[in-house]
Every structure is written in C-alpha cells, then in structure tokens.
Amino acid sequence: MTGVTPSGRLLLLEPQFVLRRTVSTMAREMGLADVQEATSAAVAEKLLFERRYDALLIAIDDEGETLELLRRLRAGETSHPARVPVAATAASCDVELALRLKQLDVCRLLLKPFKVRGMLEVISALGAPEPLSAS
C-alpha cells in the first residue's frame, strides 16, 4: 500500500530495533501515521523539541525515564503541547503503574508479549490523530 498519505505524525519510542522498524514501516505503508522513531526517552525528548507530533506510542522502561518524560510533557515542561494523545506498551502492569498511567492520561496500554498487529491497532486507535495546532 505504498503511496498512502499518513494521517498524522506519531513518535514511536521503542528500544527494540526489529519491533520499532517493523511497526514504523508498516504504519507508514498502511497510511496510519508518519512515524518518527526514538530508541530512548532522551532521544524522544530531543525529537519533541524539534517537531510537533499528533500522538505518541511509548515503551515503558524499567528505569522510569519514559514515565518521567511523560510527566514533564503533561506538566507543560517541554515545548510540545501537553494534551497530545499517548499510548504505551509495557512488560507488565501492576496497580501502581496503572494508576500512574491514568494520572498521566495514557489512553491505551498494550502488554507484552503482543503481535505487531496489536501495535498497529493502537496506532490506528490513537486516532488517525487530528493534527494539533502550532500554538
């Protein structure tokens, strides 16, 4: 399905190369989103300062860097709009993490192991995101 125009810009934060590349390529080809890839929270934060995204799909890390980036985003401590839709993937989810994700307004959570199709469905559910204004 090459040649399909993506519906919005998505920042995909996923440290695993094969998964990240497969999902981003398929999402682009299916016209779900124009995907920018990040390998870590630090890279994602840099990209958030450089460009506007209509949605984020982030992998929750054990070190808490991803949640801290999301906290700063929601608190308006980045140059990016705080209201951007966010979905997450995680190896597991306990009550504490579930409450934290709810507090940070994460709209979807995909638990590992999952198939690439699951991530594509999450990207689709994020919205065929409506572009945010440049404000």
Short mmCIF file of N, CA, C and O in Angstrom, two decimals, residues 9-135:
data_model
loop_
_atom_site.label_atom_id
_atom_site.label_comp_id
_atom_site.label_asym_id
_atom_site.label_seq_id
_atom_site.Cartn_x
_atom_site.Cartn_y
_atom_site.Cartn_z
N ARG A 9 1.31 12.67 12.50
CA ARG A 9 2.68 12.37 12.91
C ARG A 9 2.67 11.63 14.25
O ARG A 9 2.04 12.08 15.19
N LEU A 10 3.39 10.53 14.30
CA LEU A 10 3.47 9.72 15.50
C LEU A 10 4.92 9.57 15.92
O LEU A 10 5.77 9.27 15.08
N LEU A 11 5.18 9.77 17.19
CA LEU A 11 6.50 9.49 17.75
C LEU A 11 6.43 8.12 18.40
O LEU A 11 5.64 7.91 19.32
N LEU A 12 7.24 7.19 17.90
CA LEU A 12 7.29 5.82 18.42
C LEU A 12 8.57 5.65 19.22
O LEU A 12 9.66 5.68 18.68
N LEU A 13 8.42 5.51 20.53
CA LEU A 13 9.56 5.27 21.41
C LEU A 13 9.58 3.79 21.74
O LEU A 13 8.75 3.29 22.51
N GLU A 14 10.51 3.07 21.12
CA GLU A 14 10.63 1.62 21.29
C GLU A 14 12.11 1.26 21.18
O GLU A 14 12.71 1.47 20.13
N PRO A 15 12.70 0.70 22.23
CA PRO A 15 14.13 0.39 22.19
C PRO A 15 14.50 -0.82 21.31
O PRO A 15 15.63 -0.90 20.84
N GLN A 16 13.59 -1.73 21.08
CA GLN A 16 13.89 -2.94 20.31
C GLN A 16 13.85 -2.63 18.81
O GLN A 16 12.80 -2.31 18.26
N PHE A 17 15.01 -2.75 18.17
CA PHE A 17 15.17 -2.35 16.78
C PHE A 17 14.17 -3.01 15.84
O PHE A 17 13.49 -2.33 15.07
N VAL A 18 14.10 -4.33 15.85
CA VAL A 18 13.26 -5.04 14.89
C VAL A 18 11.79 -4.66 15.05
O VAL A 18 11.10 -4.38 14.08
N LEU A 19 11.31 -4.63 16.28
CA LEU A 19 9.92 -4.24 16.53
C LEU A 19 9.67 -2.81 16.09
O LEU A 19 8.69 -2.51 15.39
N ARG A 20 10.54 -1.90 16.48
CA ARG A 20 10.39 -0.48 16.14
C ARG A 20 10.36 -0.30 14.62
O ARG A 20 9.47 0.37 14.09
N ARG A 21 11.31 -0.89 13.93
CA ARG A 21 11.39 -0.71 12.48
C ARG A 21 10.21 -1.35 11.77
O ARG A 21 9.64 -0.77 10.85
N THR A 22 9.79 -2.53 12.20
CA THR A 22 8.65 -3.21 11.59
C THR A 22 7.37 -2.40 11.75
O THR A 22 6.63 -2.17 10.79
N VAL A 23 7.12 -1.94 12.97
CA VAL A 23 5.90 -1.18 13.24
C VAL A 23 5.90 0.13 12.47
O VAL A 23 4.90 0.51 11.85
N SER A 24 7.02 0.84 12.49
CA SER A 24 7.05 2.14 11.80
C SER A 24 6.88 1.98 10.30
O SER A 24 6.14 2.73 9.67
N THR A 25 7.53 0.97 9.72
CA THR A 25 7.40 0.74 8.28
C THR A 25 5.96 0.37 7.90
O THR A 25 5.40 0.93 6.95
N MET A 26 5.38 -0.54 8.66
CA MET A 26 4.01 -0.96 8.35
C MET A 26 3.01 0.17 8.56
O MET A 26 2.08 0.33 7.77
N ALA A 27 3.19 0.96 9.62
CA ALA A 27 2.27 2.08 9.87
C ALA A 27 2.33 3.09 8.74
O ALA A 27 1.31 3.63 8.31
N ARG A 28 3.53 3.35 8.25
CA ARG A 28 3.67 4.27 7.11
C ARG A 28 3.00 3.70 5.87
O ARG A 28 2.25 4.40 5.18
N GLU A 29 3.30 2.44 5.57
CA GLU A 29 2.76 1.81 4.37
C GLU A 29 1.24 1.72 4.39
O GLU A 29 0.59 1.83 3.36
N MET A 30 0.68 1.52 5.59
CA MET A 30 -0.78 1.42 5.73
C MET A 30 -1.44 2.79 5.80
O MET A 30 -2.67 2.89 5.83
N GLY A 31 -0.63 3.85 5.86
CA GLY A 31 -1.19 5.19 5.93
C GLY A 31 -1.73 5.55 7.30
O GLY A 31 -2.52 6.47 7.43
N LEU A 32 -1.29 4.84 8.34
CA LEU A 32 -1.78 5.11 9.69
C LEU A 32 -1.14 6.37 10.27
O LEU A 32 -1.78 7.10 11.01
N ALA A 33 0.14 6.57 9.98
CA ALA A 33 0.84 7.73 10.54
C ALA A 33 2.19 7.89 9.86
O ALA A 33 2.76 6.94 9.33
N ASP A 34 2.69 9.12 9.91
CA ASP A 34 4.06 9.42 9.54
C ASP A 34 4.87 9.20 10.82
O ASP A 34 4.80 10.01 11.74
N VAL A 35 5.59 8.09 10.91
CA VAL A 35 6.22 7.66 12.15
C VAL A 35 7.68 8.13 12.24
O VAL A 35 8.45 7.94 11.31
N GLN A 36 8.01 8.73 13.36
CA GLN A 36 9.39 9.06 13.69
C GLN A 36 9.80 8.11 14.81
O GLN A 36 9.06 7.95 15.78
N GLU A 37 10.97 7.51 14.70
CA GLU A 37 11.41 6.51 15.67
C GLU A 37 12.37 7.10 16.69
O GLU A 37 13.22 7.91 16.35
N ALA A 38 12.21 6.66 17.94
CA ALA A 38 13.14 7.02 19.02
C ALA A 38 13.52 5.75 19.76
O ALA A 38 12.68 4.88 19.98
N THR A 39 14.79 5.67 20.16
CA THR A 39 15.28 4.48 20.84
C THR A 39 15.27 4.61 22.35
O THR A 39 15.41 3.62 23.06
N SER A 40 15.13 5.84 22.85
CA SER A 40 15.18 6.07 24.30
C SER A 40 14.37 7.33 24.63
O SER A 40 14.03 8.12 23.75
N ALA A 41 14.14 7.52 25.93
CA ALA A 41 13.43 8.73 26.38
C ALA A 41 14.22 9.98 26.03
O ALA A 41 13.65 11.00 25.67
N ALA A 42 15.54 9.90 26.12
CA ALA A 42 16.38 11.07 25.81
C ALA A 42 16.25 11.46 24.34
O ALA A 42 16.12 12.65 24.01
N VAL A 43 16.26 10.47 23.46
CA VAL A 43 16.09 10.74 22.02
C VAL A 43 14.69 11.28 21.76
O VAL A 43 14.51 12.24 21.01
N ALA A 44 13.68 10.69 22.40
CA ALA A 44 12.30 11.14 22.22
C ALA A 44 12.14 12.58 22.67
O ALA A 44 11.47 13.38 22.00
N GLU A 45 12.74 12.94 23.80
CA GLU A 45 12.64 14.32 24.28
C GLU A 45 13.25 15.29 23.29
O GLU A 45 12.67 16.35 23.00
N LYS A 46 14.38 14.94 22.72
CA LYS A 46 15.02 15.79 21.71
C LYS A 46 14.09 15.97 20.51
O LYS A 46 13.92 17.08 20.00
N LEU A 47 13.48 14.87 20.05
CA LEU A 47 12.57 14.94 18.91
C LEU A 47 11.33 15.77 19.22
O LEU A 47 10.81 16.47 18.35
N LEU A 48 10.85 15.72 20.47
CA LEU A 48 9.69 16.52 20.86
C LEU A 48 9.98 18.02 20.78
O LEU A 48 9.08 18.82 20.55
N PHE A 49 11.24 18.39 20.98
CA PHE A 49 11.61 19.80 20.87
C PHE A 49 11.78 20.23 19.43
O PHE A 49 11.63 21.40 19.11
N GLU A 50 12.08 19.28 18.54
CA GLU A 50 12.35 19.60 17.15
C GLU A 50 11.11 19.63 16.26
O GLU A 50 11.10 20.30 15.24
N ARG A 51 10.07 18.88 16.63
CA ARG A 51 8.94 18.70 15.74
C ARG A 51 7.67 18.44 16.54
O ARG A 51 7.73 17.90 17.64
N ARG A 52 6.53 18.79 15.99
CA ARG A 52 5.24 18.51 16.63
C ARG A 52 4.75 17.13 16.22
O ARG A 52 4.89 16.73 15.07
N TYR A 53 4.17 16.42 17.16
CA TYR A 53 3.59 15.10 16.90
C TYR A 53 2.13 15.12 17.30
O TYR A 53 1.73 15.79 18.24
N ASP A 54 1.35 14.33 16.57
CA ASP A 54 -0.08 14.26 16.83
C ASP A 54 -0.41 13.18 17.85
O ASP A 54 -1.51 13.17 18.41
N ALA A 55 0.53 12.26 18.08
CA ALA A 55 0.34 11.19 19.06
C ALA A 55 1.69 10.57 19.38
O ALA A 55 2.64 10.71 18.61
N LEU A 56 1.75 9.90 20.54
CA LEU A 56 2.96 9.19 20.96
C LEU A 56 2.60 7.77 21.32
O LEU A 56 1.55 7.52 21.92
N LEU A 57 3.48 6.84 20.97
CA LEU A 57 3.38 5.45 21.40
C LEU A 57 4.72 5.13 22.05
O LEU A 57 5.75 5.13 21.38
N ILE A 58 4.70 4.91 23.36
CA ILE A 58 5.94 4.80 24.12
C ILE A 58 6.03 3.47 24.85
O ILE A 58 5.04 2.94 25.33
N ALA A 59 7.25 2.94 24.89
CA ALA A 59 7.52 1.72 25.66
C ALA A 59 7.95 2.15 27.06
O ALA A 59 8.89 2.94 27.21
N ILE A 60 7.26 1.65 28.07
CA ILE A 60 7.60 1.96 29.46
C ILE A 60 8.87 1.18 29.82
O ILE A 60 8.92 -0.03 29.66
N ASP A 61 9.88 1.90 30.30
CA ASP A 61 11.15 1.26 30.66
C ASP A 61 11.21 1.01 32.16
O ASP A 61 10.49 1.61 32.95
N ASP A 62 12.11 0.12 32.56
CA ASP A 62 12.27 -0.23 33.97
C ASP A 62 12.90 0.89 34.78
O ASP A 62 12.71 0.96 36.00
N GLU A 63 13.65 1.75 34.14
CA GLU A 63 14.36 2.82 34.84
C GLU A 63 13.46 4.01 35.17
O GLU A 63 13.85 4.88 35.94
N GLY A 64 12.29 4.10 34.56
CA GLY A 64 11.37 5.20 34.84
C GLY A 64 11.61 6.44 34.00
O GLY A 64 10.94 7.45 34.18
N GLU A 65 12.55 6.37 33.05
CA GLU A 65 12.84 7.54 32.22
C GLU A 65 11.67 7.92 31.32
O GLU A 65 11.38 9.10 31.12
N THR A 66 10.97 6.92 30.80
CA THR A 66 9.84 7.19 29.93
C THR A 66 8.69 7.87 30.70
O THR A 66 8.10 8.83 30.22
N LEU A 67 8.41 7.36 31.90
CA LEU A 67 7.36 7.98 32.70
C LEU A 67 7.72 9.40 33.11
O LEU A 67 6.87 10.28 33.16
N GLU A 68 9.00 9.64 33.38
CA GLU A 68 9.44 10.99 33.72
C GLU A 68 9.29 11.93 32.52
O GLU A 68 8.85 13.06 32.67
N LEU A 69 9.62 11.46 31.34
CA LEU A 69 9.41 12.26 30.13
C LEU A 69 7.93 12.58 29.96
O LEU A 69 7.56 13.73 29.70
N LEU A 70 7.09 11.59 30.16
CA LEU A 70 5.65 11.79 30.04
C LEU A 70 5.14 12.76 31.11
O LEU A 70 4.30 13.62 30.82
N ARG A 71 5.66 12.68 32.32
CA ARG A 71 5.27 13.61 33.38
C ARG A 71 5.61 15.04 32.98
O ARG A 71 4.81 15.95 33.11
N ARG A 72 6.83 15.24 32.46
CA ARG A 72 7.25 16.58 32.04
C ARG A 72 6.40 17.08 30.88
O ARG A 72 6.04 18.26 30.82
N LEU A 73 6.06 16.20 29.96
CA LEU A 73 5.20 16.57 28.84
C LEU A 73 3.85 17.05 29.35
O LEU A 73 3.37 18.12 28.98
N ARG A 74 3.22 16.26 30.22
CA ARG A 74 1.89 16.60 30.74
C ARG A 74 1.92 17.86 31.62
O ARG A 74 0.95 18.60 31.69
N ALA A 75 3.05 18.12 32.27
CA ALA A 75 3.18 19.30 33.13
C ALA A 75 3.50 20.55 32.33
O ALA A 75 3.62 21.64 32.90
N GLY A 76 3.65 20.41 31.01
CA GLY A 76 3.96 21.56 30.18
C GLY A 76 5.42 21.98 30.27
O GLY A 76 5.75 23.13 29.95
N GLU A 77 6.29 21.07 30.68
CA GLU A 77 7.71 21.40 30.83
C GLU A 77 8.51 21.13 29.56
O GLU A 77 9.73 21.21 29.58
N THR A 78 7.84 20.80 28.48
CA THR A 78 8.51 20.63 27.19
C THR A 78 7.90 21.66 26.23
O THR A 78 6.91 22.30 26.55
N SER A 79 8.49 21.78 25.06
CA SER A 79 7.95 22.73 24.08
C SER A 79 6.78 22.14 23.31
O SER A 79 6.22 22.78 22.45
N HIS A 80 6.39 20.94 23.66
CA HIS A 80 5.32 20.22 22.96
C HIS A 80 3.99 20.41 23.68
O HIS A 80 3.97 20.52 24.91
N PRO A 81 2.87 20.42 22.96
CA PRO A 81 1.56 20.53 23.63
C PRO A 81 1.33 19.39 24.62
O PRO A 81 1.57 18.23 24.30
N ALA A 82 0.87 19.71 25.80
CA ALA A 82 0.70 18.72 26.87
C ALA A 82 -0.46 17.77 26.61
O ALA A 82 -0.51 16.69 27.18
N ARG A 83 -1.37 18.13 25.73
CA ARG A 83 -2.58 17.32 25.54
C ARG A 83 -2.45 16.23 24.48
O ARG A 83 -3.42 15.54 24.18
N VAL A 84 -1.29 16.04 23.90
CA VAL A 84 -1.10 15.05 22.84
C VAL A 84 -1.51 13.65 23.33
O VAL A 84 -1.20 13.26 24.44
N PRO A 85 -2.26 12.90 22.51
CA PRO A 85 -2.65 11.54 22.90
C PRO A 85 -1.43 10.63 23.03
O PRO A 85 -0.53 10.66 22.19
N VAL A 86 -1.43 9.80 24.08
CA VAL A 86 -0.32 8.89 24.34
C VAL A 86 -0.86 7.50 24.62
O VAL A 86 -1.79 7.32 25.39
N ALA A 87 -0.22 6.51 23.99
CA ALA A 87 -0.47 5.10 24.29
C ALA A 87 0.87 4.52 24.72
O ALA A 87 1.92 5.09 24.43
N ALA A 88 0.83 3.40 25.43
CA ALA A 88 2.06 2.83 25.96
C ALA A 88 2.07 1.31 25.81
O ALA A 88 1.01 0.68 25.72
N THR A 89 3.28 0.78 25.80
CA THR A 89 3.48 -0.66 25.90
C THR A 89 4.28 -0.92 27.17
O THR A 89 5.06 -0.06 27.60
N ALA A 90 4.09 -2.08 27.76
CA ALA A 90 4.80 -2.42 28.99
C ALA A 90 4.93 -3.93 29.11
O ALA A 90 4.10 -4.68 28.56
N ALA A 91 5.96 -4.36 29.82
CA ALA A 91 6.16 -5.79 30.06
C ALA A 91 5.12 -6.33 31.03
O ALA A 91 4.70 -7.48 30.93
N SER A 92 4.70 -5.50 31.98
CA SER A 92 3.68 -5.89 32.95
C SER A 92 3.06 -4.61 33.50
O SER A 92 3.57 -3.52 33.28
N CYS A 93 1.97 -4.79 34.21
CA CYS A 93 1.30 -3.62 34.78
C CYS A 93 0.69 -4.00 36.12
O CYS A 93 -0.22 -4.82 36.20
N ASP A 94 1.19 -3.37 37.18
CA ASP A 94 0.60 -3.55 38.50
C ASP A 94 -0.32 -2.36 38.78
O ASP A 94 -0.47 -1.45 37.96
N VAL A 95 -0.94 -2.37 39.93
CA VAL A 95 -1.88 -1.30 40.28
C VAL A 95 -1.20 0.06 40.29
O VAL A 95 -1.74 1.05 39.79
N GLU A 96 0.01 0.11 40.84
CA GLU A 96 0.74 1.38 40.91
C GLU A 96 0.99 1.96 39.51
O GLU A 96 0.76 3.14 39.27
N LEU A 97 1.43 1.12 38.58
CA LEU A 97 1.67 1.60 37.22
C LEU A 97 0.36 2.00 36.54
O LEU A 97 0.30 3.04 35.88
N ALA A 98 -0.68 1.22 36.74
CA ALA A 98 -1.97 1.54 36.14
C ALA A 98 -2.47 2.91 36.62
O ALA A 98 -2.95 3.72 35.82
N LEU A 99 -2.34 3.17 37.91
CA LEU A 99 -2.76 4.46 38.44
C LEU A 99 -1.89 5.60 37.89
O LEU A 99 -2.40 6.68 37.58
N ARG A 100 -0.61 5.35 37.78
CA ARG A 100 0.31 6.36 37.24
C ARG A 100 -0.01 6.67 35.78
O ARG A 100 -0.04 7.84 35.37
N LEU A 101 -0.29 5.64 34.99
CA LEU A 101 -0.64 5.85 33.59
C LEU A 101 -1.95 6.60 33.45
O LEU A 101 -2.09 7.47 32.58
N LYS A 102 -2.90 6.29 34.33
CA LYS A 102 -4.17 7.03 34.31
C LYS A 102 -3.93 8.50 34.66
O LYS A 102 -4.48 9.39 34.02
N GLN A 103 -3.12 8.74 35.67
CA GLN A 103 -2.79 10.10 36.09
C GLN A 103 -2.12 10.88 34.95
O GLN A 103 -2.34 12.08 34.79
N LEU A 104 -1.31 10.18 34.16
CA LEU A 104 -0.60 10.82 33.05
C LEU A 104 -1.41 10.80 31.76
O LEU A 104 -0.90 11.14 30.70
N ASP A 105 -2.67 10.42 31.86
CA ASP A 105 -3.60 10.44 30.73
C ASP A 105 -3.13 9.59 29.55
O ASP A 105 -3.19 10.02 28.41
N VAL A 106 -2.66 8.37 29.85
CA VAL A 106 -2.31 7.42 28.80
C VAL A 106 -3.61 6.74 28.39
O VAL A 106 -4.31 6.16 29.22
N CYS A 107 -3.94 6.82 27.11
CA CYS A 107 -5.26 6.36 26.67
C CYS A 107 -5.34 4.87 26.36
O CYS A 107 -6.42 4.30 26.40
N ARG A 108 -4.20 4.23 26.05
CA ARG A 108 -4.20 2.79 25.78
C ARG A 108 -2.92 2.18 26.33
O ARG A 108 -1.88 2.81 26.30
N LEU A 109 -3.02 0.94 26.79
CA LEU A 109 -1.85 0.19 27.26
C LEU A 109 -1.87 -1.17 26.60
O LEU A 109 -2.87 -1.89 26.66
N LEU A 110 -0.74 -1.53 26.00
CA LEU A 110 -0.58 -2.82 25.34
C LEU A 110 0.49 -3.59 26.11
O LEU A 110 1.62 -3.12 26.25
N LEU A 111 0.10 -4.76 26.67
CA LEU A 111 1.03 -5.55 27.47
C LEU A 111 1.76 -6.58 26.62
O LEU A 111 1.17 -7.21 25.74
N LYS A 112 3.06 -6.72 26.90
CA LYS A 112 3.90 -7.70 26.20
C LYS A 112 3.63 -9.09 26.78
O LYS A 112 3.35 -9.19 27.96
N PRO A 113 3.69 -10.13 26.00
CA PRO A 113 4.01 -10.15 24.58
C PRO A 113 2.79 -9.79 23.74
O PRO A 113 1.66 -10.09 24.11
N PHE A 114 3.04 -9.14 22.64
CA PHE A 114 1.97 -8.78 21.71
C PHE A 114 2.49 -8.92 20.30
O PHE A 114 3.69 -9.04 20.08
N LYS A 115 1.59 -8.92 19.36
CA LYS A 115 1.95 -9.02 17.96
C LYS A 115 2.06 -7.60 17.38
O LYS A 115 1.48 -6.66 17.93
N VAL A 116 2.79 -7.47 16.31
CA VAL A 116 2.93 -6.18 15.63
C VAL A 116 1.55 -5.63 15.31
O VAL A 116 1.29 -4.43 15.43
N ARG A 117 0.64 -6.51 14.94
CA ARG A 117 -0.73 -6.08 14.63
C ARG A 117 -1.35 -5.31 15.80
O ARG A 117 -2.08 -4.34 15.61
N GLY A 118 -1.03 -5.74 17.03
CA GLY A 118 -1.55 -5.04 18.20
C GLY A 118 -1.07 -3.61 18.26
O GLY A 118 -1.85 -2.69 18.58
N MET A 119 0.21 -3.39 17.96
CA MET A 119 0.73 -2.01 17.96
C MET A 119 0.09 -1.19 16.85
O MET A 119 -0.21 -0.01 17.03
N LEU A 120 -0.12 -1.81 15.69
CA LEU A 120 -0.76 -1.09 14.59
C LEU A 120 -2.20 -0.71 14.94
O LEU A 120 -2.66 0.38 14.60
N GLU A 121 -2.89 -1.60 15.65
CA GLU A 121 -4.25 -1.28 16.09
C GLU A 121 -4.25 -0.12 17.08
O GLU A 121 -5.12 0.75 17.05
N VAL A 122 -3.25 -0.08 17.96
CA VAL A 122 -3.13 1.03 18.91
C VAL A 122 -2.87 2.33 18.16
O VAL A 122 -3.47 3.36 18.46
N ILE A 123 -1.98 2.28 17.18
CA ILE A 123 -1.69 3.48 16.39
C ILE A 123 -2.96 3.96 15.70
O ILE A 123 -3.29 5.15 15.71
N SER A 124 -3.71 3.04 15.14
CA SER A 124 -4.98 3.39 14.49
C SER A 124 -5.95 3.99 15.50
O SER A 124 -6.62 4.99 15.21
N ALA A 125 -6.02 3.42 16.70
CA ALA A 125 -6.93 3.91 17.74
C ALA A 125 -6.51 5.28 18.27
O ALA A 125 -7.34 6.04 18.75
N LEU A 126 -5.22 5.59 18.18
CA LEU A 126 -4.76 6.90 18.63
C LEU A 126 -5.34 7.97 17.76
O LEU A 126 -5.28 9.16 18.07
N GLY A 127 -5.79 7.48 16.69
CA GLY A 127 -6.58 8.44 16.17
C GLY A 127 -6.66 8.62 14.76
O GLY A 127 -7.34 9.51 14.45
N ALA A 128 -5.88 7.94 14.00
CA ALA A 128 -5.75 8.71 12.81
C ALA A 128 -5.75 10.10 13.42
O ALA A 128 -6.72 10.85 13.34
N PRO A 129 -4.70 10.40 14.20
CA PRO A 129 -4.69 11.60 15.02
C PRO A 129 -5.00 12.87 14.25
O PRO A 129 -4.53 13.02 13.13
N GLU A 130 -5.80 13.72 14.86
CA GLU A 130 -6.05 15.03 14.25
C GLU A 130 -4.86 15.91 14.55
O GLU A 130 -4.40 16.00 15.67
N PRO A 131 -4.33 16.58 13.51
CA PRO A 131 -3.16 17.43 13.75
C PRO A 131 -3.43 18.50 14.79
O PRO A 131 -4.50 19.09 14.84
N LEU A 132 -2.42 18.74 15.65
CA LEU A 132 -2.51 19.79 16.66
C LEU A 132 -2.15 21.11 16.02
O LEU A 132 -1.37 21.17 15.08
N SER A 133 -2.67 22.18 16.54
CA SER A 133 -2.28 23.48 16.04
C SER A 133 -0.86 23.79 16.47
O SER A 133 -0.35 23.20 17.41
N ALA A 134 -0.23 24.69 15.80
CA ALA A 134 1.18 25.02 16.10
C ALA A 134 1.31 25.89 17.34
O ALA A 134 2.40 26.31 17.69
N SER A 135 0.25 26.16 18.02
CA SER A 135 0.32 27.04 19.19
C SER A 135 1.03 26.45 20.37
O SER A 135 1.21 25.33 20.56
#
